Short mmCIF file of N, CA, C and O in Angstrom, two decimals:
data_model
loop_
_atom_site.label_atom_id
_atom_site.label_comp_id
_atom_site.label_asym_id
_atom_site.label_seq_id
_atom_site.Cartn_x
_atom_site.Cartn_y
_atom_site.Cartn_z
N UNK A 1 0.85 -1.17 0.00
CA UNK A 1 0.00 0.00 0.00
C UNK A 1 0.90 1.24 0.00
O UNK A 1 1.86 1.30 0.76
N UNK A 2 0.64 2.23 -0.81
CA UNK A 2 1.49 3.41 -0.83
C UNK A 2 1.39 4.18 0.49
O UNK A 2 0.40 4.08 1.21
N UNK A 3 2.45 4.91 0.79
CA UNK A 3 2.43 5.73 1.99
C UNK A 3 1.48 6.89 1.70
O UNK A 3 1.73 7.73 0.86
N UNK A 4 0.37 6.93 2.42
CA UNK A 4 -0.70 7.86 2.09
C UNK A 4 -0.63 9.19 2.82
O UNK A 4 -1.40 10.08 2.52
N UNK A 5 0.27 9.33 3.76
CA UNK A 5 0.33 10.58 4.50
C UNK A 5 -0.35 10.41 5.84
O UNK A 5 -0.03 9.50 6.59
N UNK A 6 -1.32 11.26 6.15
CA UNK A 6 -1.98 11.18 7.45
C UNK A 6 -2.64 9.81 7.67
O UNK A 6 -3.11 9.16 6.73
N UNK A 7 -2.69 9.40 8.92
CA UNK A 7 -3.24 8.10 9.28
C UNK A 7 -4.65 7.91 8.72
O UNK A 7 -4.97 6.86 8.16
N UNK A 8 -5.49 8.93 8.83
CA UNK A 8 -6.87 8.83 8.37
C UNK A 8 -6.93 8.54 6.88
O UNK A 8 -7.81 7.82 6.41
N UNK A 9 -6.01 9.10 6.11
CA UNK A 9 -5.98 8.87 4.67
C UNK A 9 -5.58 7.41 4.39
O UNK A 9 -6.14 6.77 3.50
N UNK A 10 -4.63 6.90 5.16
CA UNK A 10 -4.23 5.49 5.01
C UNK A 10 -5.39 4.56 5.32
O UNK A 10 -5.61 3.56 4.62
N UNK A 11 -6.15 4.88 6.36
CA UNK A 11 -7.31 4.06 6.73
C UNK A 11 -8.35 4.10 5.60
O UNK A 11 -8.92 3.06 5.23
N UNK A 12 -8.59 5.27 5.03
CA UNK A 12 -9.56 5.39 3.94
C UNK A 12 -9.11 4.57 2.73
O UNK A 12 -9.93 3.87 2.10
N UNK A 13 -7.82 4.61 2.40
CA UNK A 13 -7.31 3.81 1.28
C UNK A 13 -7.42 2.32 1.58
O UNK A 13 -7.71 1.51 0.69
N UNK A 14 -7.19 1.96 2.83
CA UNK A 14 -7.31 0.57 3.25
C UNK A 14 -8.74 0.07 3.06
O UNK A 14 -8.98 -1.03 2.56
N UNK A 15 -9.72 0.90 3.43
CA UNK A 15 -11.13 0.54 3.25
C UNK A 15 -11.49 0.44 1.77
O UNK A 15 -12.25 -0.44 1.36
N UNK A 16 -10.92 1.35 0.96
CA UNK A 16 -11.18 1.30 -0.49
C UNK A 16 -10.60 0.02 -1.09
O UNK A 16 -11.23 -0.59 -1.98
N UNK A 17 -9.45 -0.41 -0.61
CA UNK A 17 -8.85 -1.66 -1.08
C UNK A 17 -9.73 -2.84 -0.70
O UNK A 17 -9.96 -3.75 -1.50
N UNK A 18 -10.26 -2.82 0.54
CA UNK A 18 -11.19 -3.88 0.96
C UNK A 18 -12.39 -3.97 0.02
O UNK A 18 -12.78 -5.05 -0.41
N UNK A 19 -12.97 -2.82 -0.30
CA UNK A 19 -14.14 -2.77 -1.17
C UNK A 19 -13.81 -3.29 -2.57
O UNK A 19 -14.58 -4.04 -3.16
N UNK A 20 -12.65 -2.88 -3.09
CA UNK A 20 -12.25 -3.33 -4.43
C UNK A 20 -12.02 -4.83 -4.45
O UNK A 20 -12.39 -5.51 -5.42
N UNK A 21 -11.42 -5.35 -3.38
CA UNK A 21 -11.21 -6.80 -3.30
C UNK A 21 -12.54 -7.54 -3.29
O UNK A 21 -12.72 -8.53 -4.02
N UNK A 22 -13.44 -7.07 -2.46
CA UNK A 22 -14.75 -7.72 -2.34
C UNK A 22 -15.47 -7.70 -3.69
O UNK A 22 -16.03 -8.71 -4.13
N UNK A 23 -15.42 -6.57 -4.36
CA UNK A 23 -16.07 -6.43 -5.67
C UNK A 23 -15.47 -7.40 -6.69
O UNK A 23 -16.18 -7.95 -7.53
N UNK A 24 -14.14 -7.62 -6.58
CA UNK A 24 -13.46 -8.51 -7.52
C UNK A 24 -13.53 -9.98 -7.10
O UNK A 24 -13.00 -10.85 -7.78
N UNK A 25 -14.16 -10.25 -5.95
CA UNK A 25 -14.27 -11.62 -5.48
C UNK A 25 -13.03 -12.13 -4.77
O UNK A 25 -12.86 -13.34 -4.61
N UNK A 26 -12.18 -11.23 -4.34
CA UNK A 26 -10.95 -11.63 -3.62
C UNK A 26 -11.12 -11.36 -2.13
O UNK A 26 -11.71 -10.34 -1.74
N UNK A 27 -10.61 -12.24 -1.31
CA UNK A 27 -10.66 -12.07 0.13
C UNK A 27 -9.75 -10.91 0.53
O UNK A 27 -8.53 -10.98 0.33
N UNK A 28 -10.29 -9.81 1.09
CA UNK A 28 -9.46 -8.68 1.49
C UNK A 28 -8.39 -9.06 2.51
O UNK A 28 -7.31 -8.48 2.54
N UNK A 29 -8.67 -10.08 3.33
CA UNK A 29 -7.71 -10.51 4.33
C UNK A 29 -6.49 -11.22 3.76
O UNK A 29 -5.53 -11.49 4.47
N UNK A 30 -6.51 -11.52 2.45
CA UNK A 30 -5.38 -12.21 1.83
C UNK A 30 -4.26 -11.24 1.45
O UNK A 30 -3.20 -11.67 1.01
N UNK A 31 -4.51 -9.94 1.61
CA UNK A 31 -3.51 -8.93 1.25
C UNK A 31 -2.87 -8.38 2.51
O UNK A 31 -3.56 -7.92 3.42
N UNK A 32 -1.55 -8.43 2.55
CA UNK A 32 -0.83 -7.87 3.69
C UNK A 32 -0.84 -6.35 3.56
O UNK A 32 -0.68 -5.80 2.47
N UNK A 33 -1.03 -5.66 4.69
CA UNK A 33 -1.09 -4.19 4.71
C UNK A 33 -0.04 -3.68 5.69
O UNK A 33 0.02 -4.14 6.81
N UNK A 34 0.75 -2.71 5.27
CA UNK A 34 1.77 -2.17 6.17
C UNK A 34 1.58 -0.66 6.34
O UNK A 34 1.02 0.01 5.47
N UNK A 35 2.04 -0.19 7.48
CA UNK A 35 1.98 1.24 7.79
C UNK A 35 3.11 1.55 8.76
O UNK A 35 3.53 0.69 9.52
N UNK A 36 3.60 2.77 8.71
CA UNK A 36 4.66 3.16 9.65
C UNK A 36 4.04 3.91 10.83
O UNK A 36 3.06 4.64 10.68
N UNK A 37 4.62 3.67 12.00
CA UNK A 37 4.22 4.30 13.24
C UNK A 37 5.49 4.88 13.85
O UNK A 37 6.50 4.20 13.93
N UNK A 38 5.43 6.13 14.27
CA UNK A 38 6.62 6.75 14.87
C UNK A 38 6.67 6.42 16.36
O UNK A 38 5.68 6.52 17.07
N UNK A 39 7.86 6.01 16.83
CA UNK A 39 8.07 5.75 18.25
C UNK A 39 8.31 7.09 18.94
O UNK A 39 9.31 7.75 18.71
N UNK A 40 7.34 7.51 19.74
CA UNK A 40 7.46 8.76 20.48
C UNK A 40 7.62 8.43 21.96
O UNK A 40 8.73 8.43 22.47
N UNK A 41 6.54 8.10 22.62
CA UNK A 41 6.58 7.60 23.99
C UNK A 41 5.99 6.20 23.97
O UNK A 41 5.22 5.87 23.04
N UNK A 42 6.31 5.38 24.95
CA UNK A 42 5.73 4.03 24.95
C UNK A 42 4.20 4.06 24.88
O UNK A 42 3.61 3.34 24.07
N UNK A 43 3.55 4.88 25.69
CA UNK A 43 2.08 4.93 25.70
C UNK A 43 1.51 5.37 24.36
O UNK A 43 0.57 4.77 23.84
N UNK A 44 2.06 6.43 23.81
CA UNK A 44 1.56 6.95 22.53
C UNK A 44 1.82 5.96 21.40
O UNK A 44 0.97 5.74 20.53
N UNK A 45 2.99 5.34 21.41
CA UNK A 45 3.33 4.37 20.37
C UNK A 45 2.38 3.17 20.43
O UNK A 45 1.89 2.71 19.39
N UNK A 46 2.10 2.68 21.64
CA UNK A 46 1.18 1.56 21.79
C UNK A 46 -0.22 1.93 21.32
O UNK A 46 -0.89 1.15 20.65
N UNK A 47 -0.65 3.15 21.65
CA UNK A 47 -1.98 3.63 21.22
C UNK A 47 -2.06 3.68 19.70
O UNK A 47 -3.02 3.20 19.10
N UNK A 48 -1.01 4.22 19.05
CA UNK A 48 -1.00 4.33 17.59
C UNK A 48 -0.89 2.97 16.92
O UNK A 48 -1.53 2.71 15.89
N UNK A 49 -0.10 2.07 17.51
CA UNK A 49 0.03 0.72 16.95
C UNK A 49 -1.30 -0.02 17.04
O UNK A 49 -1.71 -0.68 16.08
N UNK A 50 -1.98 0.09 18.15
CA UNK A 50 -3.27 -0.57 18.32
C UNK A 50 -4.29 0.00 17.31
O UNK A 50 -5.04 -0.76 16.69
N UNK A 51 -4.28 1.31 17.12
CA UNK A 51 -5.20 1.92 16.16
C UNK A 51 -4.92 1.40 14.75
O UNK A 51 -5.86 1.13 13.98
N UNK A 52 -3.65 1.23 14.41
CA UNK A 52 -3.29 0.73 13.08
C UNK A 52 -3.75 -0.72 12.90
O UNK A 52 -4.33 -1.08 11.87
N UNK A 53 -3.54 -1.55 13.91
CA UNK A 53 -3.97 -2.95 13.84
C UNK A 53 -5.50 -3.01 13.77
O UNK A 53 -6.06 -3.76 12.95
N UNK A 54 -6.18 -2.21 14.58
CA UNK A 54 -7.64 -2.19 14.56
C UNK A 54 -8.19 -1.72 13.21
O UNK A 54 -9.29 -2.09 12.82
N UNK A 55 -7.40 -0.90 12.49
CA UNK A 55 -7.82 -0.40 11.18
C UNK A 55 -7.52 -1.40 10.06
O UNK A 55 -7.83 -1.13 8.90
N UNK A 56 -6.92 -2.54 10.41
CA UNK A 56 -6.70 -3.58 9.40
C UNK A 56 -5.29 -3.73 8.90
O UNK A 56 -5.03 -4.54 8.01
N UNK A 57 -4.36 -2.96 9.43
CA UNK A 57 -2.97 -3.09 8.98
C UNK A 57 -2.35 -4.30 9.65
O UNK A 57 -2.54 -4.55 10.84
N UNK A 58 -1.63 -5.10 8.86
CA UNK A 58 -1.07 -6.36 9.36
C UNK A 58 0.40 -6.28 9.66
O UNK A 58 0.94 -7.19 10.29
N UNK A 59 1.07 -5.24 9.19
CA UNK A 59 2.50 -5.09 9.43
C UNK A 59 2.79 -3.65 9.83
O UNK A 59 2.34 -2.73 9.15
N UNK A 60 3.52 -3.49 10.93
CA UNK A 60 3.87 -2.16 11.41
C UNK A 60 5.36 -1.95 11.30
O UNK A 60 6.14 -2.80 11.74
N UNK A 61 5.74 -0.84 10.74
CA UNK A 61 7.13 -0.42 10.71
C UNK A 61 7.24 0.70 11.73
O UNK A 61 6.63 1.76 11.56
N UNK A 62 7.96 0.46 12.80
CA UNK A 62 8.05 1.46 13.86
C UNK A 62 9.34 2.25 13.67
O UNK A 62 10.44 1.71 13.73
N UNK A 63 9.17 3.54 13.40
CA UNK A 63 10.29 4.45 13.18
C UNK A 63 10.78 4.97 14.53
O UNK A 63 9.97 5.45 15.32
N UNK A 64 12.08 4.89 14.77
CA UNK A 64 12.60 5.29 16.07
C UNK A 64 13.14 6.71 16.12
O UNK A 64 13.51 7.18 17.18
N UNK A 65 13.20 7.39 15.01
CA UNK A 65 13.74 8.76 15.02
C UNK A 65 13.15 9.59 13.90
O UNK A 65 12.32 9.14 13.13
N UNK A 66 13.58 10.84 13.84
CA UNK A 66 13.12 11.75 12.80
C UNK A 66 11.83 12.43 13.17
O UNK A 66 11.35 12.33 14.30
N UNK A 67 11.27 13.14 12.23
CA UNK A 67 10.03 13.87 12.48
C UNK A 67 10.23 14.91 13.56
O UNK A 67 11.25 15.57 13.63
N UNK A 68 9.25 15.05 14.43
CA UNK A 68 9.37 16.03 15.50
C UNK A 68 9.81 15.39 16.82
O UNK A 68 9.64 15.96 17.88
N UNK A 69 10.37 14.17 16.73
CA UNK A 69 10.86 13.47 17.91
C UNK A 69 12.20 14.07 18.30
O UNK A 69 13.09 14.21 17.46
N UNK A 70 12.38 14.45 19.58
CA UNK A 70 13.66 15.01 20.00
C UNK A 70 14.80 14.03 19.73
O UNK A 70 14.64 12.82 19.85
N UNK A 71 15.95 14.58 19.38
CA UNK A 71 17.12 13.76 19.12
C UNK A 71 17.54 13.10 20.43
O UNK A 71 17.64 13.74 21.47
N UNK A 72 17.76 11.82 20.38
CA UNK A 72 18.19 11.07 21.55
C UNK A 72 19.17 10.00 21.09
O UNK A 72 19.38 9.80 19.90
N UNK A 73 19.73 9.31 22.03
CA UNK A 73 20.63 8.20 21.73
C UNK A 73 19.83 7.13 20.97
O UNK A 73 18.90 6.54 21.53
N UNK A 74 20.18 6.88 19.70
CA UNK A 74 19.40 5.92 18.90
C UNK A 74 19.35 4.53 19.54
O UNK A 74 18.33 3.86 19.51
N UNK A 75 20.45 4.11 20.13
CA UNK A 75 20.49 2.79 20.76
C UNK A 75 19.48 2.71 21.91
O UNK A 75 18.76 1.73 22.06
N UNK A 76 19.42 3.77 22.71
CA UNK A 76 18.48 3.80 23.84
C UNK A 76 17.04 3.72 23.34
O UNK A 76 16.21 3.01 23.90
N UNK A 77 16.74 4.45 22.26
CA UNK A 77 15.37 4.44 21.72
C UNK A 77 15.00 3.05 21.22
O UNK A 77 13.90 2.57 21.44
N UNK A 78 15.92 2.38 20.55
CA UNK A 78 15.65 1.04 20.05
C UNK A 78 15.47 0.07 21.22
O UNK A 78 14.60 -0.80 21.20
N UNK A 79 16.27 0.23 22.26
CA UNK A 79 16.12 -0.62 23.45
C UNK A 79 14.77 -0.39 24.12
O UNK A 79 14.13 -1.34 24.58
N UNK A 80 14.30 0.87 24.17
CA UNK A 80 12.98 1.15 24.73
C UNK A 80 11.88 0.47 23.92
O UNK A 80 10.94 -0.10 24.48
N UNK A 81 12.02 0.54 22.60
CA UNK A 81 11.04 -0.11 21.73
C UNK A 81 11.09 -1.62 21.90
O UNK A 81 10.05 -2.27 22.01
N UNK A 82 12.29 -2.18 21.95
CA UNK A 82 12.43 -3.63 22.14
C UNK A 82 11.81 -4.08 23.45
O UNK A 82 11.22 -5.15 23.54
N UNK A 83 11.90 -3.24 24.48
CA UNK A 83 11.31 -3.58 25.78
C UNK A 83 9.80 -3.74 25.65
O UNK A 83 9.20 -4.58 26.33
N UNK A 84 9.15 -2.95 24.80
CA UNK A 84 7.71 -3.10 24.58
C UNK A 84 7.40 -4.46 23.98
O UNK A 84 6.39 -5.08 24.31
N UNK A 85 8.27 -4.93 23.09
CA UNK A 85 8.07 -6.25 22.48
C UNK A 85 8.29 -7.35 23.50
O UNK A 85 7.53 -8.30 23.57
N UNK A 86 9.33 -7.20 24.31
CA UNK A 86 9.69 -8.23 25.28
C UNK A 86 8.58 -8.44 26.30
O UNK A 86 8.25 -9.57 26.65
N UNK A 87 7.99 -7.37 26.78
CA UNK A 87 6.93 -7.52 27.78
C UNK A 87 5.59 -7.85 27.14
O UNK A 87 4.61 -8.01 27.84
N UNK A 88 5.57 -7.96 25.83
CA UNK A 88 4.34 -8.37 25.16
C UNK A 88 3.34 -7.26 24.97
O UNK A 88 2.16 -7.52 24.76
N UNK A 89 3.78 -6.01 25.02
CA UNK A 89 2.85 -4.89 24.83
C UNK A 89 2.42 -4.77 23.37
O UNK A 89 1.25 -4.61 23.08
N UNK A 90 3.38 -4.81 22.46
CA UNK A 90 3.04 -4.71 21.03
C UNK A 90 2.69 -6.09 20.47
O UNK A 90 1.88 -6.20 19.57
N UNK A 91 3.33 -7.11 20.99
CA UNK A 91 3.18 -8.46 20.48
C UNK A 91 3.12 -9.40 21.68
O UNK A 91 3.89 -9.23 22.61
N UNK A 92 2.25 -10.38 21.69
CA UNK A 92 2.26 -11.34 22.79
C UNK A 92 3.65 -11.96 22.92
O UNK A 92 4.30 -12.27 21.93
N UNK A 93 4.13 -12.10 24.14
CA UNK A 93 5.47 -12.61 24.39
C UNK A 93 5.71 -13.91 23.63
O UNK A 93 4.90 -14.83 23.68
N UNK A 94 6.81 -13.96 22.89
CA UNK A 94 7.20 -15.16 22.16
C UNK A 94 6.52 -15.35 20.82
O UNK A 94 6.79 -16.33 20.13
N UNK A 95 5.64 -14.46 20.43
CA UNK A 95 4.89 -14.65 19.18
C UNK A 95 5.68 -14.15 17.98
O UNK A 95 6.34 -13.13 18.05
N UNK A 96 5.61 -14.89 16.91
CA UNK A 96 6.15 -14.44 15.64
C UNK A 96 5.01 -14.08 14.71
O UNK A 96 5.16 -13.24 13.85
N UNK A 97 3.90 -14.76 14.89
CA UNK A 97 2.72 -14.49 14.09
C UNK A 97 1.52 -14.62 15.00
O UNK A 97 1.51 -15.38 15.95
N UNK A 98 0.49 -13.89 14.69
CA UNK A 98 -0.76 -14.05 15.42
C UNK A 98 -1.89 -13.59 14.52
O UNK A 98 -1.67 -12.95 13.50
N UNK A 99 -3.08 -13.91 14.90
CA UNK A 99 -4.24 -13.50 14.13
C UNK A 99 -4.95 -12.40 14.90
O UNK A 99 -5.05 -12.43 16.12
N UNK A 100 -5.39 -11.36 14.18
CA UNK A 100 -6.14 -10.27 14.78
C UNK A 100 -7.29 -9.94 13.85
O UNK A 100 -7.09 -9.66 12.67
N UNK A 101 -8.49 -9.98 14.38
CA UNK A 101 -9.69 -9.69 13.58
C UNK A 101 -9.71 -10.50 12.30
O UNK A 101 -10.04 -9.99 11.22
N UNK A 102 -9.31 -11.76 12.40
CA UNK A 102 -9.35 -12.65 11.24
C UNK A 102 -8.21 -12.47 10.25
O UNK A 102 -8.20 -13.07 9.20
N UNK A 103 -7.23 -11.63 10.59
CA UNK A 103 -6.10 -11.40 9.68
C UNK A 103 -4.81 -11.90 10.31
O UNK A 103 -4.60 -11.75 11.49
N UNK A 104 -3.95 -12.46 9.50
CA UNK A 104 -2.66 -12.96 9.96
C UNK A 104 -1.73 -11.77 10.19
O UNK A 104 -1.55 -10.94 9.31
N UNK A 105 -1.17 -11.67 11.38
CA UNK A 105 -0.23 -10.60 11.72
C UNK A 105 1.18 -11.15 11.69
O UNK A 105 1.46 -12.17 12.30
N UNK A 106 2.08 -10.51 11.00
CA UNK A 106 3.48 -10.91 10.97
C UNK A 106 4.26 -9.89 11.79
O UNK A 106 4.15 -8.69 11.55
N UNK A 107 5.01 -10.36 12.77
CA UNK A 107 5.77 -9.46 13.64
C UNK A 107 7.18 -9.95 13.82
O UNK A 107 7.47 -11.10 13.57
#
């Protein structure tokens, strides 16, 4: 899926893809969907990741720097993000794949 800009625009394109698949007789869940989420704070990142998954995206690319995020030690930021994975906040502990709302999630 192309990078659509604002989250709401990506969600709208995702819904349009679902409709086009249904019209063509293809299972919309058979298409992997990816979106990028910026790592800001653990709480905000989790909120945004959950919103993306709830909107039907199956793959999340979490950006650890850039944008309006203050410059910090990149290693520390990656370790903070990894800690969310380890405790099972973004992904159930030990999972490589899971199903969410009938869609296969790759993590």
